[in-house]
mmCIF file of C-alpha atoms and ligand atoms in Angstrom:
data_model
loop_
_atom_site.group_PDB
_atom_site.id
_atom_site.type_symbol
_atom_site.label_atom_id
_atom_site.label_comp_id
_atom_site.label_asym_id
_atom_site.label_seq_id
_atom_site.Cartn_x
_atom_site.Cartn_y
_atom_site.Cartn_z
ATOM 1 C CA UNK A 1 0.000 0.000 0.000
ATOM 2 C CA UNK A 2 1.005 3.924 -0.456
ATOM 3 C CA UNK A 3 1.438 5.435 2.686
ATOM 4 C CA UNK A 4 -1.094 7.448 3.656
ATOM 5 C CA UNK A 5 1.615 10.294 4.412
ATOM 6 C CA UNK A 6 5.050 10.884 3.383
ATOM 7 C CA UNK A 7 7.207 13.448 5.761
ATOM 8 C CA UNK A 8 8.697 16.485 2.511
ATOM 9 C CA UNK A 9 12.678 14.408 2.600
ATOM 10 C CA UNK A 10 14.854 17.472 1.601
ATOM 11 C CA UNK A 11 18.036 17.284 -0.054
ATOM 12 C CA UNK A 12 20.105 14.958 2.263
ATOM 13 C CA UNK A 13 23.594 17.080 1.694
ATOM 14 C CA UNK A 14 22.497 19.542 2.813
ATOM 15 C CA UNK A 15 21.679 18.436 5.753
ATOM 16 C CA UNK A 16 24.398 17.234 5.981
ATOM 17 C CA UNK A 17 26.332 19.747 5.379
ATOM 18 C CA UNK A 18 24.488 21.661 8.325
ATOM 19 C CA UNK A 19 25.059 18.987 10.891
ATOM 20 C CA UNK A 20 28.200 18.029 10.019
ATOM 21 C CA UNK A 21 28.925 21.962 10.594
ATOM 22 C CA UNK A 22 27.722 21.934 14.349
ATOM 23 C CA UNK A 23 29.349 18.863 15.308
ATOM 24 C CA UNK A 24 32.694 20.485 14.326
ATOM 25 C CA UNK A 25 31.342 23.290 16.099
ATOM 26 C CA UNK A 26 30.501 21.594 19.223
ATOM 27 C CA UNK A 27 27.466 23.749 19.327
ATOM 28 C CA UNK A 28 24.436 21.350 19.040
ATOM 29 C CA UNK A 29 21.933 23.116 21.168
ATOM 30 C CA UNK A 30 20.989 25.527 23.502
ATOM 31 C CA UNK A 31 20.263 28.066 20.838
ATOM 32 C CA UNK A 32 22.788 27.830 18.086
ATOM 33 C CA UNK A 33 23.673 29.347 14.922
ATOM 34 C CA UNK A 34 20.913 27.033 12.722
ATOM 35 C CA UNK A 35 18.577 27.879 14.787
ATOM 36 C CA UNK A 36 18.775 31.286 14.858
ATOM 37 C CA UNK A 37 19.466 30.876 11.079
ATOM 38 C CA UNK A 38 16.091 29.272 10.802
ATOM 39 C CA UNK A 39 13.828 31.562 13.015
ATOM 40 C CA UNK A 40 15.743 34.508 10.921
ATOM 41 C CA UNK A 41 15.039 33.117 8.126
ATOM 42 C CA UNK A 42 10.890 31.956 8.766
ATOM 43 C CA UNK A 43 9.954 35.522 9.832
ATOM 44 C CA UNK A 44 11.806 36.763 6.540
ATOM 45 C CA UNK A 45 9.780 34.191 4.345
ATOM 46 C CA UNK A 46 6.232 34.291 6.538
ATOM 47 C CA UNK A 47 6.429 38.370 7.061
ATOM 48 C CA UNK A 48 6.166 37.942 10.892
ATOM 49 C CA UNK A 49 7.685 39.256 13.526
ATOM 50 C CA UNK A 50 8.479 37.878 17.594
ATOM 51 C CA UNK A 51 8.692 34.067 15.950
ATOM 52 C CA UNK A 52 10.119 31.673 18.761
ATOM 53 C CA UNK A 53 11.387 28.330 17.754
ATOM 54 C CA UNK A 54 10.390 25.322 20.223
ATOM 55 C CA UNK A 55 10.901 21.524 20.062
ATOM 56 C CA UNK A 56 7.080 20.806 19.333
ATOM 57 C CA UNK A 57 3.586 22.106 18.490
ATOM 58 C CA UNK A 58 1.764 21.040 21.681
ATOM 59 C CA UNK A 59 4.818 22.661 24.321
ATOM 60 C CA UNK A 60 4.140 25.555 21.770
ATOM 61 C CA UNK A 61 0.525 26.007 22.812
ATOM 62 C CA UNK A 62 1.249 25.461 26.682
ATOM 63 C CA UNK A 63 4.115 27.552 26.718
ATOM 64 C CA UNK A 64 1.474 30.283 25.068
ATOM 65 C CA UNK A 65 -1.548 29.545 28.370
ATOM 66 C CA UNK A 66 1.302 30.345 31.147
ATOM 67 C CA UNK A 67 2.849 33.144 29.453
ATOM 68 C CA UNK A 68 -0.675 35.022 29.254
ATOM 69 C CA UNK A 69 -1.657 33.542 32.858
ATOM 70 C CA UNK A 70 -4.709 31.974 31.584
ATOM 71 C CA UNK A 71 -7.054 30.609 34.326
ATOM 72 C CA UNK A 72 -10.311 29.733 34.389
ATOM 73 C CA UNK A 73 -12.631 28.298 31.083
ATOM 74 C CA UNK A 74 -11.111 28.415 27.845
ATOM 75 C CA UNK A 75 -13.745 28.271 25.183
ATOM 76 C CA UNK A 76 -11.997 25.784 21.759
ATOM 77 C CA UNK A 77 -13.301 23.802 19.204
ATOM 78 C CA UNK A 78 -14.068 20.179 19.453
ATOM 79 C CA UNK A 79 -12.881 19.181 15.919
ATOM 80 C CA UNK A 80 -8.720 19.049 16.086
ATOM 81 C CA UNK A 81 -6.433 17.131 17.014
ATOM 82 C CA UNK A 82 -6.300 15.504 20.725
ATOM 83 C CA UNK A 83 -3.308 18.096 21.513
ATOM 84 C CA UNK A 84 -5.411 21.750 21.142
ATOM 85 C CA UNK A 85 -7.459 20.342 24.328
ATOM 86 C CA UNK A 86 -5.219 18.074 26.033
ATOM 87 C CA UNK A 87 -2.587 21.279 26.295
ATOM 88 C CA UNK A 88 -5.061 22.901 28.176
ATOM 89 C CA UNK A 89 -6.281 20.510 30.568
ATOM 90 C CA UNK A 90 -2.920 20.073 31.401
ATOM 91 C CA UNK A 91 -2.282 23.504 31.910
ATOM 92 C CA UNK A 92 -5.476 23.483 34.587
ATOM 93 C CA UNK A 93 -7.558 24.912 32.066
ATOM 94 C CA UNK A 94 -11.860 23.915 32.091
ATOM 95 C CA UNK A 95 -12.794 23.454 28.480
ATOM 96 C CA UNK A 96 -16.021 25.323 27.222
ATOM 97 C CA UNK A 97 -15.988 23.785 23.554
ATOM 98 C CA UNK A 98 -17.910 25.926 20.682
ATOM 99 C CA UNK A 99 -19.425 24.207 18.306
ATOM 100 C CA UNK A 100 -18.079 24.440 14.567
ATOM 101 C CA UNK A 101 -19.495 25.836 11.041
ATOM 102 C CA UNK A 102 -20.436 22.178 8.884
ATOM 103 C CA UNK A 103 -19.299 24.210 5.951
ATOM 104 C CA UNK A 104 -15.776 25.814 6.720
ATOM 105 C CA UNK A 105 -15.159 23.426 9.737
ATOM 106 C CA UNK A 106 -13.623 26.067 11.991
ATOM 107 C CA UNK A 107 -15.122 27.393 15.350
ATOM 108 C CA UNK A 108 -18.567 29.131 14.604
ATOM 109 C CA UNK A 109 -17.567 32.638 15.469
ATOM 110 C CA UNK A 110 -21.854 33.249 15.926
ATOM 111 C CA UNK A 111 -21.875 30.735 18.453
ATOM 112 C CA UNK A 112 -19.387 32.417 20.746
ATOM 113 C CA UNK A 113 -21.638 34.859 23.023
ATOM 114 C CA UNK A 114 -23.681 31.203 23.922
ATOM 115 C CA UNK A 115 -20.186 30.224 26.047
ATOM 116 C CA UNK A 116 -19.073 33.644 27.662
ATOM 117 C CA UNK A 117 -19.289 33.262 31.267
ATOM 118 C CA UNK A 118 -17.410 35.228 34.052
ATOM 119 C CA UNK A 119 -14.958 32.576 34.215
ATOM 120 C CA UNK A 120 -13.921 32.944 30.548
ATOM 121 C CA UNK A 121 -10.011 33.877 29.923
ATOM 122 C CA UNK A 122 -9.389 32.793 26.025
ATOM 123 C CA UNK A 123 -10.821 31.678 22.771
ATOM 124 C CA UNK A 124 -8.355 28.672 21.249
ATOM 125 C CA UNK A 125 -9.593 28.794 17.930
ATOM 126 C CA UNK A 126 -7.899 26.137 15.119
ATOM 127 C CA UNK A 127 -7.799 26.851 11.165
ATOM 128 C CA UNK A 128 -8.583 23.885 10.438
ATOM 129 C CA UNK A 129 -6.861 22.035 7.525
ATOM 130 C CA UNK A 130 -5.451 25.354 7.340
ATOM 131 C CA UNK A 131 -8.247 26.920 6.986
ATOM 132 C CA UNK A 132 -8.577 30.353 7.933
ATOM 133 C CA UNK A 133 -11.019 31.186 10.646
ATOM 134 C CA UNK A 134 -13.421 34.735 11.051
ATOM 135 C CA UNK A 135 -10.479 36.255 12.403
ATOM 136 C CA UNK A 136 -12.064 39.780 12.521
ATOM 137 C CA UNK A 137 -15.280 37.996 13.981
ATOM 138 C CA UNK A 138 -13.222 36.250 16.645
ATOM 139 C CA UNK A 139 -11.035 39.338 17.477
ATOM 140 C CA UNK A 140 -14.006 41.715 18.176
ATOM 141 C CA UNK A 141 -15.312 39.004 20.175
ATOM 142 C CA UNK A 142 -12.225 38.708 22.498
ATOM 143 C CA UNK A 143 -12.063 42.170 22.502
ATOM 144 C CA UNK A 144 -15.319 43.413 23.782
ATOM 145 C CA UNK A 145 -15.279 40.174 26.536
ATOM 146 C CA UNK A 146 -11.420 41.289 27.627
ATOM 147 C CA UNK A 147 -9.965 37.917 26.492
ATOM 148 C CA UNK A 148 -6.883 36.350 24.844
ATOM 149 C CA UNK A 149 -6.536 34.454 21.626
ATOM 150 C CA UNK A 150 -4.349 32.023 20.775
ATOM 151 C CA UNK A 151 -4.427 30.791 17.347
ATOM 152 C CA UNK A 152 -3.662 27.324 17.107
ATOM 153 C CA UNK A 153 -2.062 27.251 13.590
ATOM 154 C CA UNK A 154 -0.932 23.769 13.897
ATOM 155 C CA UNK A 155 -2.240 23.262 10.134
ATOM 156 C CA UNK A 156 -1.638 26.640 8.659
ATOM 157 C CA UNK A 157 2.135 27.117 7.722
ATOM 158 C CA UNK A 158 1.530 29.120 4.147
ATOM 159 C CA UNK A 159 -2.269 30.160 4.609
ATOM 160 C CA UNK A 160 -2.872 33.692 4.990
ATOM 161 C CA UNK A 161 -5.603 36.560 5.928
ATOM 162 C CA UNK A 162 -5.908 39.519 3.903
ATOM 163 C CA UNK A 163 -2.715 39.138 2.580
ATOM 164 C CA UNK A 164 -0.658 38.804 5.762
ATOM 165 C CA UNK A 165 0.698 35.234 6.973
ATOM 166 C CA UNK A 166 -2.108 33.798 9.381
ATOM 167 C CA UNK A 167 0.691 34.221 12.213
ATOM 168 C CA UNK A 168 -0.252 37.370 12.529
ATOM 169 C CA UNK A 169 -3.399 37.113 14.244
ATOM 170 C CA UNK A 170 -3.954 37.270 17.828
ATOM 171 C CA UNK A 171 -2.351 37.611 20.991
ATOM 172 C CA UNK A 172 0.031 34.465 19.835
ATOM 173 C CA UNK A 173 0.091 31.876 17.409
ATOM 174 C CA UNK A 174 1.408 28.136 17.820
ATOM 175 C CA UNK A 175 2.311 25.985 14.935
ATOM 176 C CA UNK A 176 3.724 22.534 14.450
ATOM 177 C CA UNK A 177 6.430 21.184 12.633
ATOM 178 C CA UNK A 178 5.840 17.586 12.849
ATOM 179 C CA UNK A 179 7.100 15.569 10.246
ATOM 180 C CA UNK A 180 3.545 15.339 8.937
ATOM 181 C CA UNK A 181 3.143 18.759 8.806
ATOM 182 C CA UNK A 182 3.769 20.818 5.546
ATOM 183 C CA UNK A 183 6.917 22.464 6.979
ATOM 184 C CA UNK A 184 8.490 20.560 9.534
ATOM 185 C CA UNK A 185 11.846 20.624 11.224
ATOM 186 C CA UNK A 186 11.273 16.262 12.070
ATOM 187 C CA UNK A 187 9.843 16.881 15.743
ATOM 188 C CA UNK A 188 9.446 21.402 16.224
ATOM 189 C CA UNK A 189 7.181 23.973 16.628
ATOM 190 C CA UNK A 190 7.159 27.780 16.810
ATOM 191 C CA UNK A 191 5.166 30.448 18.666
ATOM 192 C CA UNK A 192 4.230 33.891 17.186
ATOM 193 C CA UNK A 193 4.011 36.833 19.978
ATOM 194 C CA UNK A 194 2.230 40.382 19.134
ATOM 195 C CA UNK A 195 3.274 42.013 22.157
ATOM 196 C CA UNK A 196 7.000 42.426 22.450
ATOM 197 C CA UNK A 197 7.184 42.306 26.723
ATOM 198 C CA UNK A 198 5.105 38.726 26.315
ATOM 199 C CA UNK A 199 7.743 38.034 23.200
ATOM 200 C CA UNK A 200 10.590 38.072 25.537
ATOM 201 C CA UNK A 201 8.750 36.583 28.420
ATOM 202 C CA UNK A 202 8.350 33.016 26.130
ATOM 203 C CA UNK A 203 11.792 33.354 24.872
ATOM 204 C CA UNK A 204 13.072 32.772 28.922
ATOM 205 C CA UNK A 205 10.275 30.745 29.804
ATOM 206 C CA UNK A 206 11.332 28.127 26.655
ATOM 207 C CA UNK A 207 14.951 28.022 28.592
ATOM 208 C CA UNK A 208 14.131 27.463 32.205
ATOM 209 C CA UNK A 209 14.619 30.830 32.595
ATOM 210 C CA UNK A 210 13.000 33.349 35.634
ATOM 211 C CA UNK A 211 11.196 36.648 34.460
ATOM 212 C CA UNK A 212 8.594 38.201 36.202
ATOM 213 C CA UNK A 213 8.673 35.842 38.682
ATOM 214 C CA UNK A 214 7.464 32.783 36.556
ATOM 215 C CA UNK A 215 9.931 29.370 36.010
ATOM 216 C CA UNK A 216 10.363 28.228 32.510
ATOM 217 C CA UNK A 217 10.402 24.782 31.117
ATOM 218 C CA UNK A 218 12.712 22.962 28.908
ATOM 219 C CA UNK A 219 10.988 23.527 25.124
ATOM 220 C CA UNK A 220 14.474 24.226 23.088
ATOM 221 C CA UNK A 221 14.619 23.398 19.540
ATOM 222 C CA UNK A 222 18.543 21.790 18.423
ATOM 223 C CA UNK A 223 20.410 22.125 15.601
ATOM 224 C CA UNK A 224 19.850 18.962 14.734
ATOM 225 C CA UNK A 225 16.076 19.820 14.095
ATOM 226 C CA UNK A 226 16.899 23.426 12.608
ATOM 227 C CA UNK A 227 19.437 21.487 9.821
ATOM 228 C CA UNK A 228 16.393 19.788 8.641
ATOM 229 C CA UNK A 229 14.038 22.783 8.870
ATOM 230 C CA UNK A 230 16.831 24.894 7.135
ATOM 231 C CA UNK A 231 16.521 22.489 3.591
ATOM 232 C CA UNK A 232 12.771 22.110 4.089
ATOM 233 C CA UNK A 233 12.581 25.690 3.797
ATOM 234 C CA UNK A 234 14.600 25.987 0.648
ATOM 235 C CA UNK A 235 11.512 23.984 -1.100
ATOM 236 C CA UNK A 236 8.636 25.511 0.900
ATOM 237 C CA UNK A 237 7.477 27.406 -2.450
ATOM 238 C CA UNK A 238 7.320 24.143 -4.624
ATOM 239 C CA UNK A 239 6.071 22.249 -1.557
ATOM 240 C CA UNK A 240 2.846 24.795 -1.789
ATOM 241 C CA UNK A 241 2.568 24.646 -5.299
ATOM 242 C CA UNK A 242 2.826 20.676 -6.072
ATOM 243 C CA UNK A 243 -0.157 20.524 -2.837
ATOM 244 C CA UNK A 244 -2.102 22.917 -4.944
ATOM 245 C CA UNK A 245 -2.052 21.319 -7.853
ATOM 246 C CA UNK A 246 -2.676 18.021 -6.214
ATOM 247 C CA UNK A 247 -5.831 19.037 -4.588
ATOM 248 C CA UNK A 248 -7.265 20.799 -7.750
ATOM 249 C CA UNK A 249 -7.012 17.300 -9.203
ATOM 250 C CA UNK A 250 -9.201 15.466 -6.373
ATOM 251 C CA UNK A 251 -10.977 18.245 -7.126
ATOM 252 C CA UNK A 252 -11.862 17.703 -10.376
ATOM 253 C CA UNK A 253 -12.146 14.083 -10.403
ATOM 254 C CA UNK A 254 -14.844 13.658 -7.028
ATOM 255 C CA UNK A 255 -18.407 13.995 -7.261
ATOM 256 C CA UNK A 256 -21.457 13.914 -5.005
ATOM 257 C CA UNK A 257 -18.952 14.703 -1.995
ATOM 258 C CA UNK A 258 -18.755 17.933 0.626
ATOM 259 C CA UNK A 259 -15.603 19.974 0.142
ATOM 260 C CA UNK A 260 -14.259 22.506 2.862
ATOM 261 C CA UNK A 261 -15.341 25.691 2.548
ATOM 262 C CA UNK A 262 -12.317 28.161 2.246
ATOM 263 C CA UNK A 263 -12.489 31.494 3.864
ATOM 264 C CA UNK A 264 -12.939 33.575 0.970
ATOM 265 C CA UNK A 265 -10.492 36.469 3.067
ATOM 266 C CA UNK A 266 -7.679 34.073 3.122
ATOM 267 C CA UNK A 267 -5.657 31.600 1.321
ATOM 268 C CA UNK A 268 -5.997 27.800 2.623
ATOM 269 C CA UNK A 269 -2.451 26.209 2.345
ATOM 270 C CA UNK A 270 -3.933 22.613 1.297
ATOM 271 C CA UNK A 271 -2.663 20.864 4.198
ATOM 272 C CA UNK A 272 -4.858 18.103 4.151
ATOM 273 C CA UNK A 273 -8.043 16.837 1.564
ATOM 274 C CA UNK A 274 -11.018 16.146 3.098
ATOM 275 C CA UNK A 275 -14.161 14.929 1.840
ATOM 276 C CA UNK A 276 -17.600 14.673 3.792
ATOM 277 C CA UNK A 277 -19.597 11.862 2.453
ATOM 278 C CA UNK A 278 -23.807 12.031 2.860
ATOM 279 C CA UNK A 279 -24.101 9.572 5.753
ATOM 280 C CA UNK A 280 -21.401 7.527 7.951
ATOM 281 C CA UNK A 281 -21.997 4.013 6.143
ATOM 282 C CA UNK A 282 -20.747 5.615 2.480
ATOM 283 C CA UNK A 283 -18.100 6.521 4.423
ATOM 284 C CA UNK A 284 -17.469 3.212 5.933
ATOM 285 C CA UNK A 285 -18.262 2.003 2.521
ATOM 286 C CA UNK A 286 -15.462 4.272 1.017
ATOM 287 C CA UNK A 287 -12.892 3.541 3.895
ATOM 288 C CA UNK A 288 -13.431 -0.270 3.263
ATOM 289 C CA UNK A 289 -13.340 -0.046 -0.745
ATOM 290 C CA UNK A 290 -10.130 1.535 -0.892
ATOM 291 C CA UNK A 291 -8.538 -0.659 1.389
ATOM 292 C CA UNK A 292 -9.617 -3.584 -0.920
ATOM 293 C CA UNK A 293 -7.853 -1.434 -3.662
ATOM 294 C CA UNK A 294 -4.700 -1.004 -1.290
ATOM 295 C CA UNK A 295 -5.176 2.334 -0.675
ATOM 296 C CA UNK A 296 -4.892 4.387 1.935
ATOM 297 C CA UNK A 297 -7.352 7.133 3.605
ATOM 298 C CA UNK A 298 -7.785 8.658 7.077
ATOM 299 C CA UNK A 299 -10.301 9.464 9.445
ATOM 300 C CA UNK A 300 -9.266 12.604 10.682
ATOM 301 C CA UNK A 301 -10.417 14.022 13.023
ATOM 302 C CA UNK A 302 -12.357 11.147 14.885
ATOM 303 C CA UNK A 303 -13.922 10.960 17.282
ATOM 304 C CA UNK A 304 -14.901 14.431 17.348
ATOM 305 C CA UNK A 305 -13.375 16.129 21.712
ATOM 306 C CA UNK A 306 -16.488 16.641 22.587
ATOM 307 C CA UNK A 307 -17.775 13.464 22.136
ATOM 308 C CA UNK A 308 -14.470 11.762 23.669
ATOM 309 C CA UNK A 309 -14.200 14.257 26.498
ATOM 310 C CA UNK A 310 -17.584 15.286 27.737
ATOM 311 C CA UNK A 311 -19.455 12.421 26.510
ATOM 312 C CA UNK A 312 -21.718 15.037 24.354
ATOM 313 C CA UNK A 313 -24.128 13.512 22.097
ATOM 314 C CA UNK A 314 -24.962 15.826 19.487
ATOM 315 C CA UNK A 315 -22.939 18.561 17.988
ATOM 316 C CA UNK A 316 -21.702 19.682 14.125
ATOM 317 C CA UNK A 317 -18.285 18.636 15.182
ATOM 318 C CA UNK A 318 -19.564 14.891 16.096
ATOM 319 C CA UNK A 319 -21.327 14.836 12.488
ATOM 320 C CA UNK A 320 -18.962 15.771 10.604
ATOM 321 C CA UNK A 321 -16.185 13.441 12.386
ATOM 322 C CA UNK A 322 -18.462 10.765 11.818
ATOM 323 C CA UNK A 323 -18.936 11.724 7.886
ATOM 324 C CA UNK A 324 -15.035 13.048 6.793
ATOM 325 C CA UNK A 325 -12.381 11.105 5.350
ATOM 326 C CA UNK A 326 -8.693 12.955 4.630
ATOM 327 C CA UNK A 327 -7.168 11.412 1.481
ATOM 328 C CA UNK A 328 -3.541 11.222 1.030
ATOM 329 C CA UNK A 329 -1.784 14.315 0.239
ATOM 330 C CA UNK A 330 1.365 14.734 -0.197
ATOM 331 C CA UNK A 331 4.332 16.159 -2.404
ATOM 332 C CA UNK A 332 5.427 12.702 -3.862
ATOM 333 C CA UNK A 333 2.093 11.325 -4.225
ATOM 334 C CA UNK A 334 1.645 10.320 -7.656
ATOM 335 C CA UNK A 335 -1.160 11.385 -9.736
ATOM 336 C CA UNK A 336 -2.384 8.002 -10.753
ATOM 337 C CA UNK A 337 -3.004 7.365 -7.698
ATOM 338 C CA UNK A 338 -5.310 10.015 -7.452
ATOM 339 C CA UNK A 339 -7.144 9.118 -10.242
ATOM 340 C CA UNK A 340 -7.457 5.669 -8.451
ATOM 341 C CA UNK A 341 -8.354 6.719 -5.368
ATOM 342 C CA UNK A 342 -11.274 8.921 -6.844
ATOM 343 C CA UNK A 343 -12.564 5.919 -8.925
ATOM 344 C CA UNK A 344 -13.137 4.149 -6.356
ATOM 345 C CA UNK A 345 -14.774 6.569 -4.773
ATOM 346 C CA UNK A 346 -17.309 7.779 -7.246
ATOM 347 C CA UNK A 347 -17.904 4.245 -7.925
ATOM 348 C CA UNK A 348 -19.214 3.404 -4.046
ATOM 349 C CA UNK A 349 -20.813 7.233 -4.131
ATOM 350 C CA UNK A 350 -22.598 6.085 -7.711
ATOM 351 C CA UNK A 351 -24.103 2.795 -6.294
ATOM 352 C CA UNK A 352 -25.377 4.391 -3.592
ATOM 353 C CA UNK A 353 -27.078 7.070 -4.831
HETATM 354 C C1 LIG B 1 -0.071 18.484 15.045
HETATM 355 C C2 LIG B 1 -1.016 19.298 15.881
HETATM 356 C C3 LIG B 1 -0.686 19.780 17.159
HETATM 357 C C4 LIG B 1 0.531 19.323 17.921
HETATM 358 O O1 LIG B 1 1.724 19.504 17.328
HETATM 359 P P1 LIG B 1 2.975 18.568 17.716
HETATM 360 O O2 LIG B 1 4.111 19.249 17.038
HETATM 361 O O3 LIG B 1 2.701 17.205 17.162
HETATM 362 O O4 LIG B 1 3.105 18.561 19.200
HETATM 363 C C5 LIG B 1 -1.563 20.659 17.795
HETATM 364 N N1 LIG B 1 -2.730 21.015 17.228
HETATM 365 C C6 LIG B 1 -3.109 20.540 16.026
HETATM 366 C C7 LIG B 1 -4.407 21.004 15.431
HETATM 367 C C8 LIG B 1 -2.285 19.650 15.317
HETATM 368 O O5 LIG B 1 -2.682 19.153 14.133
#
């Protein structure tokens, strides 16, 4: 079988090259030259400013909670990935989740005022698939209720808001560089920081350090990580592009499925391909036909946090987790195997109908 994902491999010399440069050096961590090569270098590419490098996506958004102080209920969405709720629970953190838009799959920005209560400290909204969410909506929200936002961009290295790199929004922004991700230094993550004072306040607390009375936490990114990160980067542009082009052909080729609705005020990255099917057996159907076929698909995200965490019964989140199926999407993915994959789909989607 194809795998279902295949981590961007970068040239391997010059990787090389970089490691082989900080073990002469003797400088492997602790803030070295690649690293600060590589957050240089990000905020150049992305147009940001205040970007911290850390060793993952989840110390990213925790690291983000107890530099802001949050306490109290955080309201999130239900449909991501285990880590945008577990981060907070471990933090001490009550979950308030808001329910999502079936079209766009993001938070429902019009459902917010139905989960303010005087315990309320943040909004942890997700752009889903990359995705960009009602960021104006969102913002006015937090202001006129006096709390934070944190933006977890997990998904969204590439997508943008009126023209500015979706790091840009909020009081911070946490991304992931998981080796699954579309930019990814192997294991690595990287926070985003509006306010300068709160900037340098994350840069201690990622070293141990003490500021403002608050102890830090081992999150350090090595060199190791930023020699990777450093010949990712050097593709990023055709990484974006081949994804494009990719999901214009699944595109073209499905019928009778649900696509994401993209933001029209931003620009979605194409981090993953979803499809929502009309019912939960066509997708079982689907799931089970292209295994026959040998090929791979994902349900993603299942089961929706709500449902595994509060035990809720019915929400937009839990329907559409029971309904969506990512397809594999990747750079080296060939396009005959798109073709096949859609076959098979249309063919289960055509009997059923
Ligand atoms: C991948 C991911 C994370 C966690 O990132 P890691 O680097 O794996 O720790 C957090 N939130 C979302 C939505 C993710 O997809």
């Amino acid at each position: 079988m194809i795998p279902f994902y295949k981590p961007y491999t970068p040239n391997k010399d010059k990787i090389l090259e970089s490691i082989s440069s900080s073990i002469d050096s003797g400088v492997m961590t602790n803030h070295g030259p690649l690293v600060d090569k590589l957050e240089k270098s990000l905020m150049d590419y992305l147009g940001v400013r205040n970007l911290l490098l850390v060793s993952n996506g989840t110390i990213a958004l925790q690291l983000a909670y107890k530099a802001l102080e949050l306490k109290g209920e955080a309201i999130t969405t239900p449909f991501s990935f285990l880590a945008t709720s577990s981060s907070l629970l471990w933090e001490g953190l009550c979950l308030r989740f808001c329910d999502i838009d079936s079209e766009t799959f993001n938070l429902d920005d019009q459902l917010l005022n139905k989960h303010i209560c005087p315990d309320s400290s943040s909004i942890i909204p997700v752009h889903t698939f990359g995705n960009p969410c009602n960021i104006e909506e969102i913002d006015r929200f937090a202001y006129d209720y006096n709390l934070k936002v944190i933006y977890d961009a997990a998904h969204a290295f590439g997508s943008s808001y009126f023209d500015s790199s979706i790091f840009n929004y909020g009081d911070i922004s946490t991304v992931s560089f998981h080796a699954t991700k579309i930019f990814h230094t192997v294991e690595g993550g990287a926070i985003i920081v509006k306010d300068d004072s709160l900037y340098n306040r994350i840069k201690s607390l990622r070293a141990f350090g003490q500021l403002d009375r608050m102890f830090g936490i081992n999150a350090k990114m090595t060199e190791m990580q930023a020699a990777v990160g450093l010949a990712v980067l050097d593709k990023i542009d055709y990484i974006l592009n081949v994804r494009t082009y990719l999901y214009d052909i699944y595109k073209s080729q499905l019928n009778n499925v649900q696509f994401q609705k993209i933001n029209p005020d931003g620009q979605c990255n194409y981090s993953y391909f979803p499809v929502v099917f009309k019912d939960a057996e066509t997708l079982l159907k689907v799931e089970h036909e292209l295994k026959n076929h040998n090929l791979p698909s994902k349900r993603y995200f299942h089961p929706s946090l709500d449902q595994l965490i509060h035990k809720t019964q019915h929400s937009n989140s839990i329907d559409i987790s029971s309904r969506i199926l990512c397809l594999p999407l990747y750079t080296e993915l060939e396009t005959d195997n798109i073709f096949k994959i859609c076959d098979v789909i249309n063919k289960v989607n055509q009997s059923d109908s």
